[in-house]
Each structure stands twice: as C-alpha cells, then as structure tokens.
Short mmCIF file of C-alpha atoms in Angstrom, two decimals:
data_model
loop_
_atom_site.label_atom_id
_atom_site.label_comp_id
_atom_site.label_asym_id
_atom_site.label_seq_id
_atom_site.Cartn_x
_atom_site.Cartn_y
_atom_site.Cartn_z
CA MET A 1 -12.74 -18.34 -13.75
CA ARG A 2 -15.75 -17.62 -15.90
CA ALA A 3 -14.80 -15.39 -18.80
CA ASP A 4 -18.06 -13.48 -18.46
CA TYR A 5 -16.72 -11.68 -15.40
CA ILE A 6 -15.62 -9.04 -17.91
CA ASN A 7 -19.20 -8.00 -18.72
CA PRO A 8 -19.80 -6.02 -15.51
CA PHE A 9 -16.61 -4.04 -16.19
CA ILE A 10 -17.69 -3.30 -19.75
CA SER A 11 -21.16 -2.13 -18.72
CA SER A 12 -19.77 -0.15 -15.78
CA LEU A 13 -17.27 1.64 -18.05
CA ILE A 14 -19.90 2.47 -20.68
CA ASN A 15 -22.29 3.66 -17.97
CA THR A 16 -19.63 5.75 -16.19
CA PHE A 17 -18.64 7.56 -19.40
CA GLU A 18 -22.25 8.12 -20.39
CA THR A 19 -23.51 9.42 -17.06
CA MET A 20 -20.44 11.24 -15.72
CA LEU A 21 -19.04 12.60 -18.98
CA GLY A 22 -21.94 12.53 -21.44
CA CYS A 23 -19.61 10.52 -23.70
CA THR A 24 -20.83 7.52 -25.67
CA LEU A 25 -18.32 4.69 -26.06
CA SER A 26 -18.10 2.37 -29.03
CA ARG A 27 -16.85 -1.07 -28.08
CA GLY A 28 -14.26 -3.00 -30.09
CA GLN A 29 -13.56 -6.73 -30.10
CA LEU A 30 -12.40 -8.14 -26.78
CA TYR A 31 -9.30 -10.33 -26.73
CA LEU A 32 -7.16 -12.30 -24.32
CA LYS A 33 -3.89 -10.62 -23.44
CA THR A 34 -1.36 -13.31 -24.15
CA GLY A 35 1.73 -11.21 -24.82
CA GLU A 36 2.99 -7.73 -24.19
CA THR A 37 0.70 -4.92 -25.26
CA GLN A 38 1.42 -1.27 -24.67
CA LEU A 39 -1.21 0.82 -23.04
CA HIS A 40 -2.34 4.33 -23.93
CA ASP A 41 -0.76 7.49 -22.47
CA VAL A 42 -2.19 7.33 -18.95
CA SER A 43 -3.66 4.38 -17.06
CA GLY A 44 -5.62 4.05 -13.85
CA ILE A 45 -5.04 0.81 -11.95
CA ILE A 46 -7.02 -0.58 -9.05
CA GLY A 47 -6.71 -3.79 -7.05
CA LEU A 48 -9.61 -6.09 -6.20
CA SER A 49 -9.71 -8.59 -3.34
CA GLY A 50 -12.28 -10.77 -1.63
CA GLN A 51 -13.46 -14.18 -2.90
CA ALA A 52 -11.49 -13.28 -6.02
CA GLN A 53 -8.30 -11.30 -6.50
CA GLY A 54 -7.69 -9.11 -9.47
CA ILE A 55 -6.55 -5.95 -11.14
CA VAL A 56 -8.41 -3.50 -13.36
CA VAL A 57 -6.52 -1.18 -15.69
CA LEU A 58 -8.32 1.68 -17.47
CA SER A 59 -6.00 3.17 -20.08
CA LEU A 60 -6.72 6.40 -21.94
CA ASP A 61 -5.29 8.40 -24.82
CA ARG A 62 -3.90 11.72 -23.60
CA ASN A 63 -6.74 13.55 -25.31
CA VAL A 64 -9.41 11.34 -23.74
CA ALA A 65 -7.85 11.95 -20.31
CA LEU A 66 -7.73 15.73 -20.87
CA ARG A 67 -11.27 15.98 -22.20
CA ALA A 68 -12.65 13.74 -19.46
CA THR A 69 -10.93 15.90 -16.82
CA SER A 70 -12.21 19.11 -18.45
CA THR A 71 -15.75 17.72 -18.41
CA LEU A 72 -15.59 16.51 -14.79
CA LEU A 73 -14.11 19.80 -13.55
CA MET A 74 -16.11 21.98 -15.94
CA CYS A 75 -12.85 23.77 -16.67
CA GLU A 76 -10.56 23.45 -19.72
CA THR A 77 -7.57 21.21 -18.94
CA THR A 78 -4.65 21.10 -21.38
CA GLU A 79 -1.80 19.71 -19.26
CA MET A 80 -1.28 16.31 -17.65
CA SER A 81 -1.65 17.84 -14.18
CA SER A 82 -2.62 16.41 -10.81
CA ASP A 83 -6.23 17.19 -11.80
CA VAL A 84 -5.88 14.64 -14.60
CA VAL A 85 -4.38 12.10 -12.20
CA ASP A 86 -7.33 12.58 -9.84
CA ALA A 87 -9.87 12.38 -12.67
CA VAL A 88 -8.38 9.19 -14.15
CA GLY A 89 -8.14 7.66 -10.67
CA GLU A 90 -11.73 8.57 -9.91
CA LEU A 91 -13.02 7.18 -13.24
CA THR A 92 -11.13 3.93 -12.56
CA ASN A 93 -12.65 3.86 -9.09
CA MET A 94 -16.16 4.31 -10.50
CA VAL A 95 -15.68 1.58 -13.10
CA ALA A 96 -14.34 -0.86 -10.49
CA GLY A 97 -17.04 0.13 -8.00
CA GLY A 98 -19.82 -0.38 -10.55
CA ALA A 99 -18.46 -3.80 -11.54
CA LYS A 100 -18.01 -4.81 -7.90
CA ALA A 101 -21.70 -4.19 -7.26
CA GLN A 102 -22.62 -6.56 -10.12
CA LEU A 103 -20.10 -9.22 -9.00
CA HIS A 104 -21.52 -9.41 -5.47
CA GLU A 105 -20.92 -13.17 -5.21
CA TYR A 106 -17.18 -12.46 -4.94
CA GLU A 107 -17.60 -9.95 -2.08
CA LEU A 108 -14.99 -7.72 -3.69
CA SER A 109 -13.38 -4.74 -2.04
CA ILE A 110 -11.33 -2.26 -4.00
CA SER A 111 -8.03 -0.55 -3.28
CA LEU A 112 -7.05 3.06 -3.82
CA PRO A 113 -6.44 3.79 -7.49
CA GLY A 114 -2.94 4.42 -8.80
CA VAL A 115 -2.35 6.32 -12.03
CA ILE A 116 0.51 5.29 -14.30
CA LYS A 117 2.24 7.75 -16.63
CA GLY A 118 5.22 7.16 -18.91
CA GLU A 119 5.62 6.65 -22.64
CA GLY A 120 4.94 3.11 -23.80
CA HIS A 121 4.16 1.79 -20.32
CA GLU A 122 2.46 -1.54 -19.92
CA VAL A 123 1.04 -3.55 -17.05
CA CYS A 124 1.93 -7.25 -17.03
CA PHE A 125 -0.07 -9.82 -15.11
CA PRO A 126 1.20 -12.98 -13.41
CA SER A 127 1.76 -15.61 -16.12
CA ASP A 128 -0.99 -17.90 -14.84
CA VAL A 129 -3.61 -15.16 -15.12
CA THR A 130 -4.91 -14.34 -18.58
CA PRO A 131 -6.43 -10.88 -18.55
CA ILE A 132 -9.20 -9.86 -20.90
CA CYS A 133 -8.76 -6.61 -22.84
CA VAL A 134 -11.53 -4.57 -24.40
CA PRO A 135 -10.75 -1.58 -26.66
CA PHE A 136 -13.15 1.33 -27.04
CA THR A 137 -13.33 4.47 -29.12
CA CYS A 138 -15.19 7.71 -28.51
CA GLU A 139 -15.31 11.19 -30.02
CA TRP A 140 -12.20 12.12 -27.97
CA GLY A 141 -9.98 9.17 -28.98
CA LYS A 142 -9.14 5.66 -27.84
CA LEU A 143 -9.26 3.90 -24.50
CA LYS A 144 -9.20 0.34 -23.26
CA ILE A 145 -9.78 -1.73 -20.20
CA GLU A 146 -7.77 -4.74 -19.05
CA VAL A 147 -9.09 -6.98 -16.29
CA GLY A 148 -7.43 -10.01 -14.68
CA LEU A 149 -9.35 -11.81 -11.97
CA ALA A 150 -8.73 -15.12 -10.21
CA GLU A 151 -11.10 -16.86 -7.82
CA VAL A 152 -9.61 -17.43 -4.37
CA ARG A 153 -11.31 -20.84 -4.21
CA THR A 154 -9.41 -21.84 -7.34
CA LEU A 155 -6.16 -20.71 -5.75
CA ALA A 156 -6.80 -22.69 -2.58
CA SER A 157 -7.75 -25.83 -4.45
CA THR A 158 -4.64 -25.75 -6.62
CA ASN A 159 -2.49 -24.75 -3.66
CA ALA A 160 -1.00 -21.96 -5.75
CA THR A 161 0.16 -18.71 -4.23
CA PRO A 162 -2.17 -15.76 -4.93
CA ALA A 163 0.34 -14.15 -7.27
CA LEU A 164 0.53 -17.22 -9.48
CA ALA A 165 -3.14 -18.02 -9.62
CA ALA A 166 -4.76 -19.68 -12.59
CA VAL A 167 -7.94 -18.17 -13.98
CA MET B 1 -3.22 8.18 8.97
CA ARG B 2 -0.29 7.43 11.22
CA ALA B 3 2.96 7.81 9.33
CA ASP B 4 4.41 4.77 11.06
CA TYR B 5 2.29 2.49 8.87
CA ILE B 6 5.35 2.46 6.62
CA ASN B 7 7.47 0.50 9.10
CA PRO B 8 5.82 -2.90 8.48
CA PHE B 9 6.47 -2.47 4.74
CA ILE B 10 10.12 -1.60 5.36
CA SER B 11 10.70 -4.57 7.65
CA SER B 12 8.78 -6.90 5.35
CA LEU B 13 10.85 -5.82 2.33
CA ILE B 14 14.16 -6.23 4.19
CA ASN B 15 13.05 -9.61 5.51
CA THR B 16 11.80 -10.82 2.09
CA PHE B 17 15.08 -9.95 0.38
CA GLU B 18 17.15 -11.48 3.17
CA THR B 19 15.25 -14.75 3.47
CA MET B 20 14.16 -15.34 -0.14
CA LEU B 21 17.18 -13.94 -1.96
CA GLY B 22 20.00 -13.90 0.60
CA CYS B 23 20.35 -10.21 -0.27
CA THR B 24 20.96 -7.59 2.42
CA LEU B 25 19.31 -4.21 1.80
CA SER B 26 20.71 -0.89 2.94
CA ARG B 27 17.97 1.64 3.68
CA GLY B 28 18.11 5.27 2.58
CA GLN B 29 16.20 8.23 3.98
CA LEU B 30 12.44 8.01 3.64
CA TYR B 31 10.57 10.98 2.19
CA LEU B 32 7.06 12.07 1.37
CA LYS B 33 6.22 11.94 -2.32
CA THR B 34 4.92 15.42 -3.02
CA GLY B 35 5.67 15.72 -6.73
CA GLU B 36 6.39 13.47 -9.67
CA THR B 37 9.19 10.96 -9.18
CA GLN B 38 10.19 8.40 -11.77
CA LEU B 39 10.45 4.83 -10.68
CA HIS B 40 13.13 2.30 -11.58
CA ASP B 41 12.94 0.00 -14.63
CA VAL B 42 10.27 -2.41 -13.43
CA SER B 43 7.70 -2.00 -10.67
CA GLY B 44 5.35 -4.38 -8.91
CA ILE B 45 2.08 -2.83 -7.75
CA ILE B 46 -0.50 -4.30 -5.41
CA GLY B 47 -3.75 -2.92 -4.02
CA LEU B 48 -4.77 -3.08 -0.35
CA SER B 49 -8.31 -2.88 0.99
CA GLY B 50 -10.11 -3.42 4.29
CA GLN B 51 -10.28 -0.87 7.12
CA ALA B 52 -7.74 1.05 5.06
CA GLN B 53 -7.28 1.39 1.31
CA GLY B 54 -3.91 1.69 -0.29
CA ILE B 55 -1.32 0.86 -2.88
CA VAL B 56 2.17 -0.56 -2.56
CA VAL B 57 4.72 -0.11 -5.34
CA LEU B 58 8.01 -2.02 -5.28
CA SER B 59 10.31 -0.60 -7.97
CA LEU B 60 13.57 -2.27 -9.02
CA ASP B 61 16.54 -1.49 -11.22
CA ARG B 62 16.69 -3.83 -14.20
CA ASN B 63 19.73 -5.55 -12.73
CA VAL B 64 18.08 -6.04 -9.33
CA ALA B 65 15.05 -7.58 -11.05
CA LEU B 66 17.23 -9.92 -13.16
CA ARG B 67 19.42 -11.03 -10.25
CA ALA B 68 16.42 -11.53 -7.97
CA THR B 69 14.73 -13.67 -10.64
CA SER B 70 17.93 -15.67 -11.23
CA THR B 71 18.20 -16.34 -7.49
CA LEU B 72 14.54 -17.33 -7.09
CA LEU B 73 14.59 -19.65 -10.11
CA MET B 74 18.17 -20.85 -9.50
CA CYS B 75 18.76 -20.21 -13.21
CA GLU B 76 20.57 -17.30 -14.89
CA THR B 77 18.08 -14.75 -16.25
CA THR B 78 19.34 -12.03 -18.61
CA GLU B 79 16.15 -10.85 -20.33
CA MET B 80 13.07 -9.05 -19.00
CA SER B 81 10.96 -12.14 -19.60
CA SER B 82 7.70 -13.38 -18.10
CA ASP B 83 9.84 -15.07 -15.44
CA VAL B 84 10.95 -11.61 -14.31
CA VAL B 85 7.35 -10.39 -14.29
CA ASP B 86 6.34 -13.35 -12.11
CA ALA B 87 9.31 -12.88 -9.78
CA VAL B 88 8.70 -9.15 -9.31
CA GLY B 89 4.99 -9.79 -8.79
CA GLU B 90 5.73 -12.51 -6.25
CA LEU B 91 8.24 -10.35 -4.34
CA THR B 92 5.66 -7.53 -4.23
CA ASN B 93 3.08 -10.03 -3.00
CA MET B 94 5.40 -11.23 -0.22
CA VAL B 95 6.22 -7.68 0.88
CA ALA B 96 2.54 -6.71 0.99
CA GLY B 97 1.60 -9.99 2.69
CA GLY B 98 4.25 -9.55 5.38
CA ALA B 99 3.16 -5.96 6.07
CA LYS B 100 -0.51 -6.98 6.14
CA ALA B 101 0.21 -9.46 8.92
CA GLN B 102 1.77 -6.69 11.02
CA LEU B 103 -1.08 -4.23 10.27
CA HIS B 104 -3.77 -6.62 11.49
CA GLU B 105 -5.90 -3.80 12.96
CA TYR B 106 -6.76 -2.72 9.40
CA GLU B 107 -7.92 -6.23 8.37
CA LEU B 108 -6.24 -5.75 5.00
CA SER B 109 -6.68 -8.00 2.02
CA ILE B 110 -4.41 -7.78 -0.99
CA SER B 111 -5.10 -7.85 -4.72
CA LEU B 112 -3.23 -9.66 -7.45
CA PRO B 113 0.06 -7.95 -8.25
CA GLY B 114 0.54 -6.08 -11.51
CA VAL B 115 3.99 -5.46 -12.94
CA ILE B 116 4.68 -2.19 -14.76
CA LYS B 117 7.33 -1.88 -17.45
CA GLY B 118 8.20 1.13 -19.61
CA GLU B 119 11.02 3.65 -19.60
CA GLY B 120 10.55 6.47 -17.09
CA HIS B 121 7.20 5.20 -15.84
CA GLU B 122 5.77 6.55 -12.63
CA VAL B 123 2.77 5.81 -10.45
CA CYS B 124 0.83 8.84 -9.22
CA PHE B 125 -1.47 8.72 -6.21
CA PRO B 126 -4.71 10.66 -5.65
CA SER B 127 -3.75 14.21 -4.66
CA ASP B 128 -5.17 13.91 -1.15
CA VAL B 129 -3.00 10.89 -0.38
CA THR B 130 0.66 11.54 0.40
CA PRO B 131 2.63 8.35 -0.17
CA ILE B 132 5.83 7.59 1.70
CA CYS B 133 8.84 6.52 -0.35
CA VAL B 134 11.85 4.62 0.94
CA PRO B 135 14.93 4.07 -1.25
CA PHE B 136 17.23 1.08 -0.75
CA THR B 137 20.50 -0.12 -2.22
CA CYS B 138 21.95 -3.61 -2.37
CA GLU B 139 24.86 -5.34 -4.08
CA TRP B 140 22.77 -5.64 -7.27
CA GLY B 141 21.67 -1.98 -7.54
CA LYS B 142 18.85 0.28 -6.43
CA LEU B 143 15.25 -0.29 -5.48
CA LYS B 144 12.54 1.60 -3.67
CA ILE B 145 9.15 1.18 -2.15
CA GLU B 146 6.24 3.64 -2.28
CA VAL B 147 3.22 3.15 -0.05
CA GLY B 148 0.03 5.22 0.11
CA LEU B 149 -2.59 4.17 2.62
CA ALA B 150 -5.78 5.89 3.82
CA GLU B 151 -7.98 4.76 6.70
CA VAL B 152 -11.55 4.00 5.65
CA ARG B 153 -12.84 5.51 8.92
CA THR B 154 -11.17 8.79 7.94
CA LEU B 155 -12.84 8.67 4.56
CA ALA B 156 -16.27 8.07 6.01
CA SER B 157 -15.93 10.86 8.57
CA THR B 158 -14.85 13.41 5.98
CA ASN B 159 -17.45 12.18 3.50
CA ALA B 160 -14.74 11.97 0.84
CA THR B 161 -14.85 9.45 -1.95
CA PRO B 162 -12.34 6.61 -1.53
CA ALA B 163 -10.25 7.81 -4.43
CA LEU B 164 -9.82 11.25 -2.97
CA ALA B 165 -9.19 10.23 0.60
CA ALA B 166 -7.00 12.23 2.94
CA VAL B 167 -4.26 10.43 4.86
#
C-alpha cells in the first residue's frame, strides 16, 4: 500500500478542526507504529471497507475532547459525558469522510464510529498491517491520528485473510 | 432497526468458537446497552458498512484470549503478545464475516479488525444508537459481544448524520 494514503487523513483532520472548531493544528513528525503505543484519554475509531480495508483512530487528550465538545455544542462541557462521546464520534466521522472523498479510487465506505474510553487504552492492528501515526498539538492540548489501510487487491493476490493483510 | 439483527452475530460467534476452537459457549441474557459498561481485558472491534452501518465488539477475558490463541496456534500462549492480538482480530473477523453472510439484505462489507487493550476500557456508541450486548461463558472464562447497527435508509429518511443515526 502506498504510504501517501495518510495525506488525505492529515488534511481532513486539519480541515475539520479549522472549519468546525476554529482550532489550528500543528503537525508533528509521522511515524510507523511498530510496537505498542498508548493513546490519549478518549479515542474515536471508525472502520473503512471497499477496495481497501482499514481503521482510523482519532485520539484526544481529555481537555481537547472537552473543549471540542464545548465548541461544537456552544455550551461549556466539563465532564466526559455522552455529549463528548457524540462529539468525538462525529469528529472521527468527519475526518474519515473527508479522507474517503480524496481516496475515491478505493471506493471506501465508512462504518459507525465507536468511542473508546479507559486509562492507558491502546488499539492494536493485525501484525501484517503497519499503521501510520501522526501526532498533533493545538492550544487545547495533544491529539493524534492512527491509520492502517490494506488494499483488497493485495489481500487477494497474496491469498491472505483480510485480518492478516499486508500493507 | 429490527432487534433480531443480533441473532446472526450470536449464531456466528457460537459457531466460530465451536468449529475453530472446539469450545462450547453458554449464552447469557441479552440486554440493551443504555449506560457505560466496561468490557473484558481485550476486545476486537470491526466496522460494518453497506445498507447499514455498525460496529461489532467481541470482548474476552484475558484467559479466554490466551486459551483461544493457544488453540488456534497449537502452541501454549501465556503472554498478551502480538499473536493474541492477531487471534482476537481474526476471531472478530470470522464472527463479523459469518453474520454478514446471514444479513445479505444489508450488503455489508467489513473493515480491518482493531484490537483494544487497556484496563477497564469500554467502547461507547453514538447516543442515538442502542447496541445490544450478549454475555457468554465457556470453560475458559467470560466473553461478550456488543453490536450496534443502523440502517442507512433510516438515516437518509430522518436526515440524520451517519454518526448520530437512530436504530
């Protein structure tokens, strides 16, 4: 899989935060996730399928999640309530939707978002998929995105099962 | 959404454990997930899209995950290694794949599986989706499945965004 598939997710995330939240993101150095790395306090996760299969994880510091929710709802939010779950899910949905539009050659469709809570949680990918991680900072704190994507054509040609696909 | 969409996931899970692991599951009472409920030690998550959008979470006790991995690999596994991640992801993939075949009217496609680790983690769904949870026990310990699914036709007719879809 071409490593530049990450670019649409990066631009979609930056664009979503800028337009929906009026929040400018500063991008850190991207890296391949080769071992275990803990995520931030709350993470949205969404599945992608079509001519490629993948997962997108958008992970936010508690403060970023609270401030993003407050901005979206135009109402101060100080607890990790169902409003925060909906806001994080919706932001993940927008990021995945924006990237999907740019990756039209893969004819991607996206699942419902799930939102993961729990101290020190992490999302692991199948060992034959190497996700790309990109950290960001903003005035509210830290966030990052992890994306693993495998072309279905690659899977078919290697006769691997979808879950064990090589990128 | 019809509540009986859960049945294909239940039968697929029972069948997967029986045929792949020689492990007979005993089903508990299903319930609607209306609040926060912690999952077991390790959870596979997979996204569904097509004429419905959804998420499946298969959550396992540590011991169930280790014994399932040992059985699949025919090699004793005592640590939560990448082998366990692959095994839990593959089991989740099989459960979702089996259910997809029975829910052919929704023309579902499935994403890559992600595997969540972290003490006391939970997966929250958008507030307008009410997932169905089904607990199971087996000789190795406890496991459960959570499924949230929303018909795309319902979303379009209510003009809701996918992430905030009513079931």
